[in-house]
Coordinates of C-alpha atoms in Angstrom, one line a residue:
Q1449 CA 20.6 38.6 69.9
V1450 CA 22.1 36.8 67.1
F1451 CA 20.8 33.3 66.0
T1452 CA 21.3 30.9 63.0
F1453 CA 19.7 27.6 61.7
N1454 CA 22.0 24.7 61.5
G1455 CA 19.2 22.7 60.0
V1456 CA 15.7 21.3 60.3
K1457 CA 14.8 17.6 60.5
I1458 CA 11.7 15.6 60.3
K1459 CA 11.0 12.0 61.7
V1460 CA 8.2 9.6 62.3
E1461 CA 7.5 7.5 65.4
P1462 CA 7.4 4.6 65.7
S1463 CA 8.6 4.2 62.1
D1464 CA 7.9 5.5 58.6
K1465 CA 5.7 2.4 58.0
V1466 CA 2.7 2.2 60.3
K1467 CA 0.0 -0.2 60.6
N1468 CA -3.5 1.0 59.8
G1469 CA -5.3 2.0 63.1
A1470 CA -1.9 2.5 65.1
P1471 CA -0.9 5.8 66.5
M1472 CA 2.0 7.7 65.0
S1473 CA 3.8 10.9 65.6
I1474 CA 5.4 13.3 63.1
I1475 CA 8.3 15.1 64.8
C1476 CA 10.1 18.3 63.7
H1477 CA 13.2 19.5 65.1
A1478 CA 15.1 22.7 64.5
D1479 CA 18.8 22.8 65.2
I1480 CA 19.6 26.6 66.1
S1481 CA 22.8 28.3 67.4
K1482 CA 22.4 31.5 69.6
N1483 CA 25.1 34.0 70.7
T1484 CA 23.6 34.3 74.1
D1485 CA 20.8 32.3 75.9
F1486 CA 17.7 34.1 74.9
Q1487 CA 14.1 33.0 74.3
L1488 CA 13.1 32.5 70.7
K1489 CA 9.7 31.8 69.3
H1490 CA 9.4 29.1 66.5
N1491 CA 6.5 28.7 64.0
F1492 CA 6.2 25.1 63.1
T1493 CA 4.1 24.2 59.9
F1494 CA 3.7 20.5 58.7
F1495 CA 2.7 19.7 55.1
K1496 CA 1.6 16.3 53.6
N1497 CA 1.9 16.2 49.8
G1498 CA 2.3 19.9 49.6
K1499 CA -1.0 20.6 51.7
L1500 CA -0.9 22.1 55.1
V1501 CA -2.0 19.7 57.8
F1502 CA -0.8 21.1 61.2
M1503 CA 0.6 24.5 62.7
T1504 CA 2.0 25.3 66.1
V1505 CA 4.2 28.0 67.7
S1506 CA 6.6 27.0 70.5
D1507 CA 9.7 28.4 72.2
K1508 CA 11.1 24.8 72.1
E1509 CA 13.0 23.5 69.2
D1510 CA 10.8 20.5 68.7
A1511 CA 7.2 20.2 67.7
R1512 CA 5.0 17.2 67.2
Y1513 CA 2.0 16.3 64.9
E1514 CA 0.2 13.6 66.6
I1515 CA -2.2 11.1 64.8
P1516 CA -3.8 8.9 67.2
V1517 CA -5.3 6.5 64.7
A1518 CA -3.5 6.3 61.5
K1519 CA -5.5 5.8 58.3
S1520 CA -4.3 4.7 54.8
A1521 CA -5.4 8.2 53.7
D1522 CA -2.5 9.3 56.0
T1523 CA 0.1 7.9 53.5
G1524 CA 2.2 10.5 51.7
D1525 CA 5.3 12.7 51.8
Y1526 CA 5.6 15.0 54.9
E1527 CA 7.8 18.1 55.5
C1528 CA 7.9 20.7 58.0
R1529 CA 8.9 24.5 57.8
V1530 CA 10.2 26.4 60.8
K1531 CA 10.2 30.2 60.9
A1532 CA 12.0 32.3 63.5
G1533 CA 12.2 36.0 63.1
D1534 CA 12.5 36.6 59.6
K1535 CA 14.2 33.4 59.0
L1536 CA 12.6 30.3 57.3
V1537 CA 14.1 26.8 56.9
I1538 CA 12.4 23.8 55.2
S1539 CA 13.1 20.0 56.1
K1540 CA 13.7 17.3 53.6
P1541 CA 10.5 15.4 52.9
I1542 CA 10.0 11.9 54.4
Y1543 CA 7.6 9.2 53.0
V1544 CA 5.2 7.6 55.5
W1545 CA 3.3 4.4 54.5
V1546 CA 0.2 3.7 56.5
A1547 CA -0.1 -0.1 55.5
G1548 CA -3.5 -1.8 55.1
M1549 CA -6.9 -0.3 53.8
T1550 CA -10.2 -0.2 55.6
K1551 CA -12.4 -3.2 54.8
P1552 CA -15.0 -2.1 52.3
I1553 CA -18.9 -2.1 52.7
L1554 CA -21.0 -3.8 50.1
T1555 CA -24.7 -3.2 49.7
A1556 CA -27.3 -4.5 47.2
D1557 CA -30.5 -2.7 46.2
K1558 CA -32.5 -6.0 46.3
K1559 CA -32.3 -9.3 48.1
E1560 CA -34.6 -11.2 45.8
V1561 CA -34.8 -10.8 42.1
S1562 CA -36.0 -12.7 39.0
E1563 CA -34.0 -14.1 36.2
G1564 CA -33.5 -11.2 33.7
E1565 CA -33.5 -8.4 36.1
I1566 CA -30.8 -6.1 37.2
V1567 CA -29.1 -5.9 40.7
K1568 CA -27.4 -2.6 41.6
L1569 CA -24.3 -3.1 43.9
R1570 CA -22.5 -0.3 45.8
C1571 CA -19.0 -0.8 47.2
E1572 CA -17.6 2.0 49.6
L1573 CA -14.2 2.4 51.4
P1574 CA -15.4 5.2 53.9
E1575 CA -11.9 6.2 55.1
E1576 CA -9.9 6.1 52.0
V1577 CA -9.2 8.9 49.6
P1578 CA -9.4 8.7 45.7
P1579 CA -8.2 7.8 43.3
L1580 CA -9.2 4.2 43.9
E1581 CA -9.9 1.1 42.0
F1582 CA -12.9 -1.1 43.0
F1583 CA -13.3 -4.8 42.1
F1584 CA -16.9 -6.4 42.2
R1585 CA -17.1 -10.2 42.3
K1586 CA -20.1 -12.3 41.3
I1587 CA -19.8 -15.8 43.1
K1588 CA -21.8 -18.9 41.8
T1589 CA -21.8 -22.2 43.4
N1590 CA -19.1 -24.6 41.7
S1591 CA -17.7 -22.0 39.5
E1592 CA -14.9 -19.4 39.4
P1593 CA -16.0 -15.8 40.6
I1594 CA -16.5 -13.3 37.9
E1595 CA -14.7 -10.2 38.5
K1596 CA -15.3 -6.6 37.2
R1597 CA -13.0 -3.6 37.7
V1598 CA -14.1 0.0 38.0
P1599 CA -11.7 2.9 38.6
E1600 CA -12.9 5.9 40.4
Q1601 CA -10.8 9.1 40.2
N1602 CA -13.0 11.6 42.4
Q1603 CA -15.0 9.4 44.9
N1604 CA -14.4 6.7 47.5
F1605 CA -17.2 4.5 46.4
S1606 CA -18.4 2.7 43.1
E1607 CA -21.6 1.2 41.8
M1608 CA -22.1 -1.7 39.3
D1609 CA -25.2 -3.1 37.7
Y1610 CA -25.3 -6.9 37.3
Y1611 CA -27.7 -8.8 35.0
V1612 CA -29.1 -11.9 36.6
E1613 CA -28.9 -14.7 33.9
A1614 CA -30.9 -17.7 33.6
G1615 CA -29.6 -20.4 36.0
D1616 CA -28.5 -17.8 38.5
N1617 CA -30.4 -19.6 41.5
I1618 CA -28.4 -18.2 44.6
L1619 CA -25.9 -15.5 44.0
Q1620 CA -23.3 -14.1 46.3
F1621 CA -21.4 -10.8 45.8
D1622 CA -18.4 -9.2 47.4
C1623 CA -16.0 -6.5 46.6
F1624 CA -12.5 -5.0 47.4
G1625 CA -10.5 -2.0 46.6
K1626 CA -6.9 -1.2 45.6
R1627 CA -4.8 2.0 45.8
Q1628 CA -1.4 2.9 44.4
V1629 CA 1.5 3.5 46.7
K1630 CA 5.2 4.1 45.9
S1631 CA 5.9 0.3 46.2
G1632 CA 3.1 -0.6 43.8
W1633 CA -0.5 -1.5 44.5
E1634 CA -2.1 -2.1 47.9
S1635 CA -5.3 -4.1 48.3
S1636 CA -7.9 -3.9 51.0
Q1637 CA -9.7 -7.0 52.5
H1638 CA -12.8 -8.4 50.9
S1639 CA -16.0 -7.0 51.9
N1640 CA -18.8 -8.8 53.6
K1641 CA -20.7 -11.2 51.3
T1642 CA -24.1 -10.2 50.0
L1643 CA -26.7 -12.9 49.3
V1644 CA -29.3 -12.4 46.5
T1645 CA -31.9 -15.1 45.9
V1646 CA -33.0 -15.6 42.4
K1647 CA -36.6 -16.5 41.2
E1648 CA -37.4 -18.4 38.0
P1649 CA -40.2 -16.8 35.9
F1650 CA -40.5 -20.2 34.1
I1651 CA -38.7 -23.4 34.2
K1652 CA -36.4 -24.9 31.7
P1653 CA -38.5 -26.6 28.8
T1654 CA -39.1 -30.1 28.4
L1655 CA -38.7 -31.7 24.8
I1656 CA -40.1 -35.1 24.0
T1657 CA -40.8 -37.1 20.8
T1658 CA -43.3 -39.7 19.9
P1659 CA -42.2 -42.4 19.1
S1660 CA -39.4 -41.9 21.5
N1661 CA -37.0 -44.2 19.7
N1662 CA -36.7 -46.6 16.7
I1663 CA -37.8 -44.1 14.2
T1664 CA -37.9 -45.2 10.6
E1665 CA -38.3 -43.2 7.4
G1666 CA -42.1 -43.1 6.6
D1667 CA -43.0 -43.0 10.4
I1668 CA -45.1 -39.9 11.7
I1669 CA -42.7 -38.2 14.2
E1670 CA -44.3 -35.8 16.8
F1671 CA -42.4 -33.3 19.0
E1672 CA -43.8 -31.6 22.0
C1673 CA -42.1 -28.8 23.8
S1674 CA -43.5 -27.4 27.2
T1675 CA -42.6 -25.3 30.1
V1676 CA -44.2 -24.2 33.5
A1677 CA -44.5 -20.4 34.1
A1678 CA -45.6 -18.1 36.9
Q1679 CA -47.3 -16.0 34.4
M1680 CA -47.9 -17.2 30.7
R1681 CA -48.2 -13.6 29.3
G1682 CA -45.1 -12.8 27.1
I1683 CA -44.1 -16.5 27.1
E1684 CA -42.8 -17.5 23.7
I1685 CA -41.9 -21.1 22.7
I1686 CA -39.7 -21.6 19.5
F1687 CA -38.9 -25.0 17.9
Q1688 CA -36.0 -25.3 15.6
K1689 CA -33.5 -27.7 13.9
N1690 CA -30.0 -26.2 13.6
R1691 CA -30.8 -22.5 12.7
T1692 CA -34.1 -23.1 10.9
I1693 CA -37.4 -22.3 12.9
L1694 CA -40.0 -25.1 12.4
N1695 CA -42.7 -23.7 14.7
S1696 CA -43.5 -21.1 17.4
V1697 CA -46.4 -20.1 19.8
R1698 CA -47.0 -17.3 22.2
D1699 CA -48.7 -17.1 25.6
K1700 CA -49.1 -20.9 25.6
R1701 CA -47.6 -23.6 27.7
F1702 CA -46.7 -26.0 25.0
L1703 CA -46.0 -26.5 21.3
K1704 CA -46.5 -29.5 19.1
Y1705 CA -44.9 -30.1 15.6
S1706 CA -45.2 -33.4 13.5
T1707 CA -43.7 -34.5 10.1
L1708 CA -43.3 -37.5 8.0
A1709 CA -39.8 -38.8 9.0
I1710 CA -37.0 -39.1 6.5
Q1711 CA -33.4 -39.7 7.0
E1712 CA -32.6 -35.9 6.8
D1713 CA -34.7 -35.3 9.8
S1714 CA -31.9 -36.8 11.9
G1715 CA -30.0 -34.4 13.9
E1716 CA -30.3 -31.9 17.0
Y1717 CA -33.6 -30.1 17.7
L1718 CA -33.9 -27.2 20.1
C1719 CA -36.8 -26.0 22.3
K1720 CA -36.3 -22.5 23.2
V1721 CA -38.5 -20.6 25.7
E1722 CA -38.1 -16.8 25.9
Q1723 CA -39.8 -14.1 28.2
G1724 CA -38.3 -10.7 28.1
A1725 CA -34.6 -10.9 28.6
V1726 CA -34.7 -14.6 29.9
S1727 CA -34.1 -17.4 27.4
K1728 CA -33.8 -21.2 28.3
T1729 CA -33.2 -24.0 25.9
T1730 CA -33.5 -27.8 25.8
K1731 CA -31.8 -29.9 23.1
L1732 CA -32.6 -33.2 21.7
N1733 CA -30.9 -35.6 19.1
V1734 CA -33.1 -37.6 17.0
F1735 CA -32.0 -40.5 14.7
V1736 CA -34.1 -41.7 11.7
S1737 CA -33.3 -45.1 10.3
E1738 CA -33.1 -45.4 6.6
L1739 CA -36.1 -47.2 4.9
F1740 CA -34.3 -47.6 1.7
P1741 CA -31.2 -46.1 0.0
K1742 CA -31.1 -43.4 -2.7
P1743 CA -31.7 -44.8 -6.1
T1744 CA -28.8 -44.8 -8.6
L1745 CA -29.2 -43.6 -12.2
S1746 CA -26.9 -45.3 -15.0
A1747 CA -26.6 -44.4 -18.6
S1748 CA -25.5 -46.5 -21.5
M1749 CA -23.3 -43.7 -22.6
T1750 CA -22.7 -40.2 -21.2
Q1751 CA -21.2 -38.7 -24.3
L1752 CA -22.6 -39.9 -27.7
D1753 CA -23.2 -38.6 -31.3
E1754 CA -26.7 -37.3 -32.3
N1755 CA -29.0 -39.8 -33.6
K1756 CA -27.6 -42.6 -31.3
D1757 CA -29.6 -44.7 -28.9
L1758 CA -29.5 -43.8 -25.1
I1759 CA -30.7 -46.0 -22.4
L1760 CA -31.2 -44.7 -18.7
N1761 CA -31.7 -47.2 -16.0
C1762 CA -32.9 -46.5 -12.3
S1763 CA -32.2 -48.9 -9.6
I1764 CA -32.3 -49.3 -5.9
N1765 CA -29.6 -51.6 -4.2
G1766 CA -31.4 -54.5 -2.6
L1767 CA -34.9 -53.4 -3.5
R1768 CA -37.0 -54.1 -6.6
R1769 CA -40.3 -52.7 -5.8
A1770 CA -40.8 -49.0 -6.0
N1771 CA -42.4 -46.3 -8.0
F1772 CA -39.8 -45.0 -10.4
S1773 CA -39.7 -41.9 -12.5
I1774 CA -36.9 -40.5 -14.8
L1775 CA -36.7 -36.7 -15.0
R1776 CA -34.6 -34.0 -16.8
K1777 CA -33.3 -31.1 -14.9
S1778 CA -34.2 -27.6 -15.9
S1779 CA -33.9 -24.1 -14.6
S1780 CA -37.6 -23.7 -14.6
G1781 CA -38.3 -27.0 -12.9
D1782 CA -37.8 -30.8 -13.2
I1783 CA -39.3 -32.2 -16.5
L1784 CA -41.1 -35.7 -16.1
L1785 CA -39.8 -37.9 -19.0
K1786 CA -41.4 -41.4 -17.9
K1787 CA -42.7 -43.0 -15.0
S1788 CA -40.6 -46.1 -15.3
R1789 CA -37.2 -47.3 -14.2
I1790 CA -36.1 -47.5 -17.8
L1791 CA -35.9 -44.9 -20.5
A1792 CA -34.7 -45.6 -24.2
I1793 CA -34.5 -42.6 -26.6
K1794 CA -32.9 -41.7 -29.9
V1795 CA -30.9 -38.4 -28.9
N1796 CA -30.2 -35.1 -30.6
V1797 CA -28.1 -32.2 -29.5
N1798 CA -31.1 -30.7 -27.7
D1799 CA -31.0 -33.7 -25.3
T1800 CA -27.8 -32.5 -23.6
G1801 CA -28.4 -31.9 -20.0
S1802 CA -28.6 -33.4 -16.4
Y1803 CA -30.9 -36.4 -15.7
T1804 CA -32.0 -37.9 -12.4
C1805 CA -34.5 -40.5 -11.1
K1806 CA -36.8 -40.7 -8.1
A1807 CA -38.0 -43.7 -6.3
E1808 CA -41.1 -43.6 -3.8
V1809 CA -41.8 -46.2 -1.2
K1810 CA -44.5 -45.6 1.6
G1811 CA -44.7 -41.9 0.7
I1812 CA -40.9 -41.4 0.9
V1813 CA -39.4 -40.1 -2.1
K1814 CA -35.7 -40.2 -2.8
E1815 CA -33.8 -38.7 -5.7
S1816 CA -30.6 -40.0 -7.3
K1817 CA -27.5 -38.0 -8.2
P1818 CA -27.8 -36.3 -11.4
V1819 CA -26.0 -37.7 -14.5
R1820 CA -24.7 -35.4 -17.2
I1821 CA -25.5 -36.5 -20.8
S1822 CA -23.7 -34.8 -23.7
V1823 CA -24.9 -35.2 -27.3
Y1824 CA -22.6 -34.0 -30.1
A1825 CA -23.2 -32.8 -33.6
P1826 CA -20.2 -32.9 -35.9
V1827 CA -18.1 -29.7 -36.4
S1828 CA -18.2 -28.2 -40.0
K1829 CA -15.1 -27.6 -41.9
P1830 CA -13.4 -24.5 -40.3
T1831 CA -12.7 -21.2 -42.1
L1832 CA -9.4 -19.5 -41.4
S1833 CA -9.1 -15.9 -42.0
V1834 CA -7.1 -12.7 -41.0
V1835 CA -9.0 -10.7 -38.4
S1836 CA -8.2 -7.5 -40.1
G1837 CA -9.9 -8.9 -43.3
S1838 CA -7.0 -8.6 -45.9
P1839 CA -4.7 -11.6 -46.2
E1840 CA -1.6 -9.7 -45.9
V1841 CA 0.6 -8.5 -43.1
V1842 CA 3.4 -5.8 -42.6
L1843 CA 6.9 -7.2 -42.0
G1844 CA 7.6 -6.9 -38.3
K1845 CA 3.9 -6.5 -37.4
P1846 CA 1.8 -9.4 -35.6
L1847 CA -0.7 -11.2 -37.7
Q1848 CA -4.1 -12.3 -35.9
L1849 CA -6.0 -15.1 -37.3
I1850 CA -9.4 -16.5 -36.6
C1851 CA -10.6 -20.1 -37.0
H1852 CA -14.3 -20.7 -37.1
S1853 CA -16.7 -23.4 -37.4
V1854 CA -20.3 -22.8 -38.1
M1855 CA -21.6 -26.1 -37.0
G1856 CA -20.6 -28.5 -34.1
T1857 CA -21.5 -29.0 -30.4
P1858 CA -19.1 -27.3 -28.1
P1859 CA -16.6 -27.5 -26.6
I1860 CA -14.7 -27.4 -29.9
T1861 CA -10.7 -27.6 -30.0
F1862 CA -9.0 -25.7 -32.6
T1863 CA -5.4 -26.2 -33.6
F1864 CA -3.3 -23.6 -35.7
Y1865 CA -0.5 -24.7 -37.9
K1866 CA 2.2 -22.6 -39.6
G1867 CA 3.5 -25.0 -42.3
D1868 CA 3.5 -28.4 -40.6
E1869 CA 4.4 -26.9 -37.1
I1870 CA 1.6 -26.8 -34.4
K1871 CA 1.4 -23.3 -33.1
K1872 CA -1.5 -23.3 -30.6
N1873 CA -4.4 -25.3 -29.3
V1874 CA -7.5 -23.6 -28.0
T1875 CA -10.8 -25.1 -26.7
N1876 CA -13.8 -22.7 -27.2
D1877 CA -17.4 -22.7 -28.4
T1878 CA -17.4 -21.7 -32.1
Y1879 CA -14.2 -19.9 -32.8
A1880 CA -10.6 -19.2 -31.7
T1881 CA -7.9 -16.7 -32.5
F1882 CA -4.1 -17.0 -32.9
L1883 CA -1.6 -14.2 -32.9
D1884 CA 1.6 -14.7 -34.7
E1885 CA 4.2 -12.2 -33.5
D1886 CA 7.2 -13.8 -35.6
I1887 CA 6.6 -12.9 -39.1
G1888 CA 9.5 -13.2 -41.5
L1889 CA 10.1 -12.5 -45.1
N1890 CA 9.5 -16.0 -46.1
D1891 CA 6.2 -16.3 -44.4
N1892 CA 4.1 -16.0 -47.5
G1893 CA 1.6 -18.8 -46.7
G1894 CA 1.2 -22.2 -45.1
Y1895 CA -1.4 -21.4 -42.3
K1896 CA -4.3 -23.6 -41.6
C1897 CA -6.4 -24.9 -38.7
D1898 CA -8.2 -28.1 -37.4
A1899 CA -11.5 -28.3 -35.5
R1900 CA -12.6 -31.2 -33.5
N1901 CA -15.1 -32.0 -30.7
N1902 CA -16.2 -35.2 -29.1
H1903 CA -18.1 -36.3 -32.1
S1904 CA -16.8 -39.6 -33.5
S1905 CA -16.4 -38.1 -37.0
G1906 CA -12.8 -36.7 -35.9
V1907 CA -11.0 -33.8 -37.2
K1908 CA -11.9 -31.3 -40.1
T1909 CA -9.3 -29.2 -41.5
S1910 CA -9.6 -25.6 -43.2
N1911 CA -8.1 -24.7 -46.6
I1912 CA -4.5 -23.2 -46.5
L1913 CA -4.4 -19.5 -46.1
N1914 CA -1.7 -17.7 -48.0
V1915 CA -0.7 -14.5 -46.3
T1916 CA 1.4 -11.8 -48.2
V1917 CA 4.2 -10.2 -46.3
I1918 CA 4.4 -6.6 -47.1
V1919 CA 8.0 -5.1 -46.7
P1920 CA 7.9 -1.4 -45.8
I1921 CA 9.5 1.3 -47.8
K1922 CA 13.1 2.1 -46.9
G1923 CA 15.6 4.5 -48.4
A1924 CA 13.9 6.8 -50.7
S1925 CA 16.1 9.0 -52.9
L1926 CA 15.7 11.7 -55.7
G1927 CA 18.0 12.6 -58.7
S1928 CA 17.6 14.7 -61.8
V1929 CA 19.2 14.8 -65.2
P1930 CA 20.5 17.4 -65.8
Y1931 CA 21.4 18.0 -62.2
G1932 CA 21.8 21.4 -60.5
E1933 CA 21.4 23.7 -63.4
V1934 CA 19.0 23.5 -66.2
E1935 CA 18.6 25.7 -69.3
V1936 CA 15.3 27.4 -69.8
G1937 CA 13.2 25.6 -72.2
S1938 CA 15.0 22.3 -71.9
D1939 CA 13.5 19.1 -70.3
T1940 CA 14.5 17.6 -66.8
A1941 CA 14.1 14.0 -66.0
F1942 CA 13.5 13.2 -62.1
L1943 CA 14.4 9.9 -60.9
C1944 CA 12.8 8.7 -57.6
S1945 CA 14.0 5.2 -56.3
V1946 CA 13.8 3.1 -52.9
K1947 CA 16.2 0.6 -51.5
E1948 CA 13.4 -1.8 -50.5
G1949 CA 9.8 -2.2 -50.4
S1950 CA 7.0 -4.5 -51.7
W1951 CA 5.3 -3.5 -55.0
P1952 CA 3.3 -1.7 -56.1
I1953 CA 4.8 1.5 -54.8
D1954 CA 3.0 5.0 -54.9
F1955 CA 5.6 7.7 -56.0
K1956 CA 4.9 11.5 -55.5
F1957 CA 7.0 14.5 -56.5
F1958 CA 6.8 17.8 -54.7
K1959 CA 8.3 21.2 -54.9
K1960 CA 8.8 23.2 -51.9
T1961 CA 7.1 26.7 -51.7
D1962 CA 5.2 28.4 -48.9
H1963 CA 3.3 25.2 -48.9
E1964 CA 4.1 21.9 -50.4
V1965 CA 2.9 21.5 -54.0
L1966 CA 2.2 18.0 -55.5
L1967 CA 3.6 17.9 -59.0
H1968 CA 3.1 14.5 -60.2
E1969 CA 2.1 10.9 -58.8
V1970 CA 2.2 7.5 -60.2
R1971 CA 1.9 3.7 -59.0
E1972 CA 4.8 1.5 -60.2
Y1973 CA 5.4 -2.2 -59.9
S1974 CA 9.1 -1.4 -59.7
D1975 CA 11.4 0.3 -57.1
R1976 CA 11.8 3.4 -59.1
T1977 CA 10.1 5.7 -61.4
I1978 CA 11.1 8.6 -63.8
W1979 CA 9.0 11.8 -64.3
H1980 CA 9.9 13.9 -67.3
K1981 CA 9.2 17.6 -66.8
K1982 CA 8.9 19.3 -70.2
T1983 CA 10.2 22.9 -71.0
M1984 CA 11.6 24.3 -67.6
K1985 CA 10.9 27.8 -67.0
R1986 CA 12.7 30.4 -64.6
K1987 CA 9.9 29.9 -62.2
D1988 CA 10.8 26.3 -61.9
T1989 CA 13.8 27.2 -59.9
G1990 CA 13.6 25.8 -56.5
T1991 CA 13.7 22.5 -54.0
Y1992 CA 12.3 19.3 -55.0
Y1993 CA 11.7 16.0 -53.3
C1994 CA 9.8 12.8 -53.6
M1995 CA 7.9 10.5 -51.3
A1996 CA 7.2 6.8 -51.7
S1997 CA 4.6 4.5 -49.9
N1998 CA 3.0 1.1 -50.2
R1999 CA 0.4 -1.0 -48.5
A2000 CA 2.5 -0.7 -45.2
S2001 CA 1.0 2.7 -44.9
V2002 CA 4.3 4.3 -44.1
D2003 CA 5.4 7.4 -46.2
V2004 CA 9.1 7.8 -46.7
R2005 CA 10.6 11.1 -48.0
S2006 CA 13.6 11.6 -49.9
R2007 CA 16.3 14.0 -49.3
P2008 CA 15.6 17.6 -51.2
I2009 CA 17.6 18.6 -54.2
T2010 CA 17.8 22.1 -55.7
I2011 CA 17.3 22.9 -59.4
S2012 CA 18.4 26.4 -60.8
V2013 CA 16.9 27.2 -64.2
I2014 CA 19.4 29.3 -66.3
L2015 CA 19.4 31.1 -69.8
A2016 CA 20.4 29.1 -72.9
A2017 CA 23.6 30.0 -74.8
W2018 CA 21.7 31.4 -78.0
Q2019 CA 19.7 33.5 -75.6
K2020 CA 23.0 34.9 -74.0
G2021 CA 24.2 35.8 -77.6
V2022 CA 21.0 37.7 -78.6
I2023 CA 21.2 39.7 -75.4
A2024 CA 24.9 40.4 -76.2
A2025 CA 24.4 41.5 -79.7
F2026 CA 21.5 43.8 -78.5
V2027 CA 23.7 45.3 -75.9
L2028 CA 26.6 46.0 -78.6
T2029 CA 24.1 47.6 -81.0
A2030 CA 22.8 49.8 -78.5
M2031 CA 26.3 50.8 -77.5
A2032 CA 27.4 51.5 -81.2
G2033 CA 24.3 53.7 -81.8
A2034 CA 25.0 55.7 -78.6
G2035 CA 28.5 56.4 -79.8
A2036 CA 27.5 57.7 -83.3
V2037 CA 25.1 60.0 -81.8
A2038 CA 27.8 61.3 -79.4
L2039 CA 30.2 61.8 -82.5
W2040 CA 27.6 63.8 -84.4
W2041 CA 26.8 66.1 -81.4
F2042 CA 30.6 66.8 -81.0
L2043 CA 31.3 67.8 -84.6
R2044 CA 28.2 70.1 -84.6
K2045 CA 29.4 71.9 -81.5
K2046 CA 33.0 72.1 -83.1
K2047 CA 31.8 73.6 -86.1
K2048 CA 30.1 76.2 -84.1
G2049 CA 33.0 76.8 -81.8
N2050 CA 31.1 75.8 -78.6
V2051 CA 33.1 72.8 -77.6
P2052 CA 33.5 72.6 -73.8
P2053 CA 37.0 72.8 -72.9
L2054 CA 36.9 69.9 -70.4
F2055 CA 35.1 67.5 -72.8
V2056 CA 37.1 64.5 -74.0
L2057 CA 35.7 61.9 -76.1
G2058 CA 36.9 58.4 -75.0

């Protein structure tokens, strides 16, 4: 009994796309070849998405997996496996789509609620398999439904809490579901509509004014805000204009607020009633007509010299009878100067400041815009000096000047001059600085500054400041006479000079040893100096150098020179004579010794006198 599998195929009847609720069959066919006609048992196994769904054993080559009522949950990839003897063959998978989802069921935990309460909704797709997406819809009359999406990965139902807002009289809810298929997303039908009735804990407030119209400045305006509530406990009424709360009451049905009307009271008012999470608001626009315009304060002059006369005049366009007062503004409060429409004073610098006037008619007080009055004292003659203190500057370095006026009302404008050229204008309180970064050899004077303010006396000019330009030391060198070798006991002249540098110059002479030794120092109003060193000794042999500096505070060092102190000629002759005398004495002694030995016959045979 020999057999072999030619293949295994799977198909769906009536088709691989089945309508939800219709019957469908999954058919598996095994194509087998045999050497003789014998009976063969076949084990058929059906899988959906890799999970076992049906098994059967048959001696036929076909098997059917019947689904009488197809559900959307039956959508998936199907395959069958056929085993005969010890041989197993698996079919290629086929995708089956059960189109259409079951209609969801929506339930609400309450049929009647109050504003501010929560309604819990539950949407269920009984025959569907997660993952699913649920969509809840809140439907209000004459408005678009508000939709909320909730994904569910592990269950075929979802729950949602809805807050009932003020104004939600009659609410309807429904829901629908979605699932993902190979071709995209598939949606269910909408569920049944669930009706929820909403009760009002209190009605929208009423806001009225007395008088209701034709309100003019000076009138008493009264506001009344009221509501009707099922329970007054916890009721709060708040009355506000813009964001400012004007009055509030608790556990009461109404609120009253009154004020003396002014034009600034025009605007939008709000009456807000709150209880728990519920809030309702009524708005009312109020217009207050102007009784009289704001006064105007005029000044005879706004900038004037001290000891001059100033006249302030307060007036109202089209109105002559009012109670006027003139005030000066201050950080600690307004200072009343005079209860009158006119103020005349002789000013001093302390009168500088802001002034206003007020006018009162029928209890309504209005204030003018402030007028700034500036009183000036003349500037004193400025002084010009160098910030560092000394009226000098090193060539190539910046020079900072300061111009200062002891007296004078700020702001003061300072002008700096270099020669006749204006270099800088600065406006400050009492002083100003100027940095000159372009210092040349010929800049030895000619600086001055002007100071002026708004006083009529005009400009004051400082004295001319002469500044000395100091040239730094350059090119120090050292020489000596004699140069190189010097006889013991003789004098040596050391000459230290510089190529350039402002006088006076400090010269210093050093000898190099284990540490530098200062031998001589001197200040000269010259570019050179000579130091005479008397009676040179052998220990004066060594290396010498000089150093030069001036007020530029830069030490410049020369190249070193070497001095060798040697013996004088007469000292060499004395030494030579002493050596010759010593040699002659030694020869006489040797001759005497030789003659004595010869006389005795004891002359050494190898001794030769030479």
